[in-house]
Amino acid sequence: GAGVSQSPSNKVTEKGKDVELRCDPISGHTALYWYRQRLGQGLEFLIYFQGNSAPDKSGLPSDRFSAERTGESVSTLTIQRTQQEDSAVYLCASSQTGGETQYFGPGTRLLVL
Amino acid sequence: QKEVEQDPGPLSVPEGAIVSLNCTYSNSAFQYFMWYRQYSRKGPELLMYTYSSGNKEDGRFTAQVDKSSKYISLFIRDSQPSDSATYLCASSPGGGGTSYGKLTFGQGTILTVHP
């Protein structure tokens, strides 16, 4: 079946602009995660959605970052007033019930000029 | 101190060599341990998954966890050029609650297997 998909694949924006990144999880997966991966670094947890529970936002680095999820489907990660340090690959993952087997999308490469 | 530490390498080995990749962690609550492989410009894919201490083998790959020393290892036997990738270790506490499924990753080790 289809895996996790993300769009756009690449995004170049100017400092101060807002960007919206999209994630389509695997159908039927109730848990969805966003991670950030800076160049040469491991993945940094951002936010976790599990079913209808309140999301775990503990990894969001500032109030410029927010994310939404519609039911158990699409999620969008929004970064407002982008800064150069926001340049990174943003990865989305989903899992069946919040278990440890997370399936990752290909990521969105964000470059803030 | 990061909760999961991993030597970024890079590590370069000849084809057929045994590769040893390692991580240490500091959070005693971690119960689940994973190794992910990430090819260039791709998302990570799960290689191995273990719970608590012990060994797990899958083909040419063996994962080891020693909770007493908080040490995680991945061994690759008969390494192939196609194994060239970044290998990421990850851990989570599991067990329900808001931390369930929230992975903490190491920095990743870049591995090159040359023919």
Tab-separated table of C-alpha atoms in Angstrom:
chain	number	residue	atom	x	y	z
A	1	GLY	CA	0.000	0.000	0.000
A	2	ALA	CA	0.940	3.659	-0.137
A	3	GLY	CA	3.445	4.933	2.367
A	4	VAL	CA	3.635	8.274	4.119
A	5	SER	CA	3.712	11.127	1.650
A	6	GLN	CA	4.813	14.695	2.190
A	7	SER	CA	4.536	17.855	0.142
A	8	PRO	CA	6.192	19.872	-1.098
A	9	SER	CA	9.434	17.930	-1.544
A	10	ASN	CA	11.422	21.145	-1.477
A	11	LYS	CA	10.536	24.645	-0.373
A	12	VAL	CA	12.619	27.786	-0.683
A	13	THR	CA	11.286	30.856	1.082
A	14	GLU	CA	12.415	34.246	2.213
A	15	LYS	CA	13.046	35.101	5.815
A	16	GLY	CA	9.874	36.357	7.466
A	17	LYS	CA	7.443	34.462	5.240
A	18	ASP	CA	5.072	31.767	6.494
A	19	VAL	CA	5.275	28.202	5.174
A	20	GLU	CA	2.907	25.257	5.374
A	21	LEU	CA	4.089	21.661	5.096
A	22	ARG	CA	1.742	18.755	4.501
A	23	CYS	CA	1.808	15.117	5.584
A	24	ASP	CA	-0.466	12.285	4.439
A	25	PRO	CA	-0.041	9.331	6.809
A	26	ILE	CA	-0.587	5.678	6.008
A	27	SER	CA	-4.313	4.954	5.946
A	28	GLY	CA	-5.524	3.613	9.279
A	29	HIS	CA	-2.582	4.883	11.295
A	30	THR	CA	-3.861	6.752	14.330
A	31	ALA	CA	-0.534	8.235	15.419
A	32	LEU	CA	1.350	10.925	13.515
A	33	TYR	CA	4.657	12.578	14.341
A	34	TRP	CA	6.661	15.513	13.034
A	35	TYR	CA	10.446	15.645	13.341
A	36	ARG	CA	13.074	18.126	12.223
A	37	GLN	CA	16.475	17.073	10.910
A	38	ARG	CA	19.147	19.720	10.590
A	39	LEU	CA	22.118	19.077	8.302
A	40	GLY	CA	24.333	16.355	9.778
A	41	GLN	CA	22.093	15.937	12.802
A	42	GLY	CA	19.708	13.325	14.108
A	43	LEU	CA	15.970	13.763	14.180
A	44	GLU	CA	14.500	16.212	16.646
A	45	PHE	CA	10.944	15.492	17.862
A	46	LEU	CA	8.474	18.318	17.268
A	47	ILE	CA	4.890	17.157	17.854
A	48	TYR	CA	2.842	13.950	18.222
A	49	PHE	CA	-0.843	13.355	17.426
A	50	GLN	CA	-2.643	10.263	18.731
A	51	GLY	CA	-6.238	9.797	17.709
A	52	ASN	CA	-8.521	12.378	19.282
A	53	SER	CA	-6.208	13.055	22.246
A	54	ALA	CA	-4.620	16.442	22.762
A	55	PRO	CA	-1.344	16.540	20.813
A	56	ASP	CA	2.026	16.399	22.559
A	57	LYS	CA	3.563	19.722	21.523
A	58	SER	CA	6.537	19.500	23.840
A	59	GLY	CA	9.103	19.531	21.004
A	60	LEU	CA	7.949	22.660	19.179
A	61	PRO	CA	10.912	25.083	19.375
A	62	SER	CA	8.912	28.322	19.492
A	63	ASP	CA	5.417	29.716	19.152
A	64	ARG	CA	6.128	30.326	15.466
A	65	PHE	CA	5.606	26.593	14.969
A	66	SER	CA	2.163	25.012	15.001
A	67	ALA	CA	0.557	21.878	13.618
A	68	GLU	CA	-2.916	20.587	13.007
A	69	ARG	CA	-4.375	17.246	12.143
A	70	THR	CA	-7.812	16.548	10.725
A	71	GLY	CA	-9.148	13.424	12.423
A	72	GLU	CA	-6.805	10.573	11.619
A	73	SER	CA	-5.731	11.883	8.246
A	74	VAL	CA	-3.759	14.796	6.872
A	75	SER	CA	-1.555	16.975	9.049
A	76	THR	CA	-0.062	20.372	8.322
A	77	LEU	CA	2.945	21.919	10.025
A	78	THR	CA	3.005	25.709	9.824
A	79	ILE	CA	6.040	27.867	10.469
A	80	GLN	CA	5.302	31.567	10.774
A	81	ARG	CA	7.813	34.358	10.177
A	82	THR	CA	10.483	31.891	9.071
A	83	GLN	CA	14.076	32.370	10.180
A	84	GLN	CA	17.262	31.054	8.596
A	85	GLU	CA	17.743	28.607	11.475
A	86	ASP	CA	14.458	26.959	10.441
A	87	SER	CA	16.241	25.559	7.368
A	88	ALA	CA	16.117	21.784	7.743
A	89	VAL	CA	14.381	18.648	6.521
A	90	TYR	CA	10.975	18.229	8.121
A	91	LEU	CA	9.984	14.582	8.418
A	92	CYS	CA	6.594	13.139	9.140
A	93	ALA	CA	5.979	9.616	10.427
A	94	SER	CA	2.910	7.578	11.268
A	95	SER	CA	2.267	4.428	13.257
A	96	GLN	CA	-0.724	2.200	13.848
A	97	THR	CA	-1.532	2.911	17.470
A	98	GLY	CA	1.271	5.108	18.733
A	99	GLY	CA	3.624	2.161	18.804
A	100	GLU	CA	7.301	2.310	18.229
A	101	THR	CA	7.238	1.137	14.604
A	102	GLN	CA	7.073	4.478	12.885
A	103	TYR	CA	7.020	4.768	9.115
A	104	PHE	CA	8.617	7.890	7.720
A	105	GLY	CA	7.851	9.993	4.706
A	106	PRO	CA	10.589	11.340	2.411
A	107	GLY	CA	10.598	14.728	4.098
A	108	THR	CA	10.258	18.343	3.008
A	109	ARG	CA	13.534	20.198	2.528
A	110	LEU	CA	13.044	23.774	3.685
A	111	LEU	CA	15.549	26.491	2.858
A	112	VAL	CA	15.032	29.946	4.319
A	113	LEU	CA	17.053	32.625	2.553
B	1	GLN	CA	24.133	16.138	27.544
B	2	LYS	CA	21.950	14.610	24.843
B	3	GLU	CA	19.764	11.707	25.920
B	4	VAL	CA	21.113	9.554	23.073
B	5	GLU	CA	24.713	9.964	21.939
B	6	GLN	CA	26.091	8.539	18.696
B	7	ASP	CA	29.435	8.972	17.012
B	8	PRO	CA	28.698	10.629	13.652
B	9	GLY	CA	31.710	9.013	11.961
B	10	PRO	CA	32.101	8.933	9.043
B	11	LEU	CA	32.947	5.260	8.978
B	12	SER	CA	34.465	3.706	5.857
B	13	VAL	CA	34.959	-0.059	5.518
B	14	PRO	CA	35.774	-2.496	2.707
B	15	GLU	CA	33.092	-4.774	1.335
B	16	GLY	CA	32.718	-7.923	3.432
B	17	ALA	CA	33.836	-6.298	6.690
B	18	ILE	CA	31.944	-6.556	9.951
B	19	VAL	CA	30.596	-3.153	10.943
B	20	SER	CA	29.932	-2.138	14.538
B	21	LEU	CA	27.755	0.902	15.235
B	22	ASN	CA	27.133	2.111	18.774
B	23	CYS	CA	25.079	4.491	20.860
B	24	THR	CA	24.834	5.340	24.532
B	25	TYR	CA	21.813	6.742	26.306
B	26	SER	CA	21.198	8.404	29.630
B	27	ASN	CA	17.445	8.059	30.246
B	28	SER	CA	16.782	5.021	32.451
B	29	ALA	CA	13.128	5.070	31.392
B	30	PHE	CA	13.997	4.004	27.845
B	31	GLN	CA	12.641	0.513	27.176
B	32	TYR	CA	12.458	0.313	23.386
B	33	PHE	CA	15.463	0.587	21.119
B	34	MET	CA	15.550	0.906	17.373
B	35	TRP	CA	17.968	1.241	14.497
B	36	TYR	CA	16.931	3.163	11.413
B	37	ARG	CA	18.735	3.336	8.073
B	38	GLN	CA	18.534	6.525	6.054
B	39	TYR	CA	19.685	6.754	2.466
B	40	SER	CA	20.598	10.121	1.042
B	41	ARG	CA	17.562	12.377	0.529
B	42	LYS	CA	15.174	9.716	1.861
B	43	GLY	CA	13.243	9.264	5.074
B	44	PRO	CA	14.558	6.832	7.716
B	45	GLU	CA	13.418	3.209	7.470
B	46	LEU	CA	13.214	0.864	10.447
B	47	LEU	CA	15.918	-1.840	10.455
B	48	MET	CA	15.790	-3.398	13.892
B	49	TYR	CA	13.578	-3.066	16.959
B	50	THR	CA	14.303	-4.492	20.406
B	51	TYR	CA	12.660	-4.317	23.793
B	52	SER	CA	14.784	-4.100	26.962
B	53	SER	CA	18.137	-5.899	27.080
B	54	GLY	CA	19.286	-8.681	24.821
B	55	ASN	CA	20.145	-9.546	21.246
B	56	LYS	CA	18.071	-9.677	18.114
B	57	GLU	CA	19.241	-11.029	14.793
B	58	ASP	CA	17.792	-10.476	11.325
B	59	GLY	CA	19.847	-11.762	8.428
B	60	ARG	CA	23.167	-9.918	8.371
B	61	PHE	CA	22.063	-7.513	11.106
B	62	THR	CA	22.313	-8.029	14.873
B	63	ALA	CA	21.094	-5.519	17.446
B	64	GLN	CA	22.285	-5.623	21.044
B	65	VAL	CA	21.060	-3.717	24.058
B	66	ASP	CA	22.831	-3.655	27.413
B	67	LYS	CA	20.618	-1.704	29.800
B	68	SER	CA	23.109	-2.032	32.669
B	69	SER	CA	25.626	0.059	30.758
B	70	LYS	CA	23.027	1.953	28.671
B	71	TYR	CA	24.722	0.811	25.478
B	72	ILE	CA	23.094	0.034	22.120
B	73	SER	CA	24.890	-1.695	19.252
B	74	LEU	CA	24.207	-2.710	15.677
B	75	PHE	CA	26.434	-5.196	13.902
B	76	ILE	CA	26.405	-5.694	10.153
B	77	ARG	CA	28.069	-8.859	8.864
B	78	ASP	CA	29.404	-9.246	5.323
B	79	SER	CA	28.816	-5.572	4.636
B	80	GLN	CA	27.805	-4.584	1.112
B	81	PRO	CA	28.109	-1.310	-0.834
B	82	SER	CA	24.304	-1.130	-0.673
B	83	ASP	CA	24.626	-0.809	3.124
B	84	SER	CA	26.179	2.629	2.620
B	85	ALA	CA	23.820	4.995	4.424
B	86	THR	CA	23.354	6.905	7.649
B	87	TYR	CA	22.397	4.691	10.602
B	88	LEU	CA	20.358	6.250	13.379
B	89	CYS	CA	19.736	4.740	16.781
B	90	ALA	CA	16.551	5.712	18.608
B	91	SER	CA	14.939	5.004	21.958
B	92	SER	CA	11.605	5.527	23.649
B	93	PRO	CA	10.130	4.860	27.085
B	94	GLY	CA	7.000	3.179	25.747
B	95	GLY	CA	4.549	1.998	28.369
B	96	GLY	CA	1.701	4.362	27.600
B	97	GLY	CA	1.283	7.971	28.604
B	98	THR	CA	2.228	11.021	26.608
B	99	SER	CA	5.772	9.766	25.974
B	100	TYR	CA	4.581	6.568	24.317
B	101	GLY	CA	6.048	6.311	20.840
B	102	LYS	CA	8.009	9.543	21.153
B	103	LEU	CA	11.432	8.645	19.812
B	104	THR	CA	14.716	10.228	20.835
B	105	PHE	CA	17.320	9.848	18.094
B	106	GLY	CA	21.081	9.811	18.068
B	107	GLN	CA	22.946	12.028	15.635
B	108	GLY	CA	23.424	9.234	13.091
B	109	THR	CA	26.590	7.529	11.813
B	110	ILE	CA	27.503	7.875	8.149
B	111	LEU	CA	28.684	4.513	6.815
B	112	THR	CA	30.390	3.923	3.488
B	113	VAL	CA	31.148	0.383	2.299
B	114	HIS	CA	33.542	0.487	-0.616
B	115	PRO	CA	33.914	-2.345	-3.140
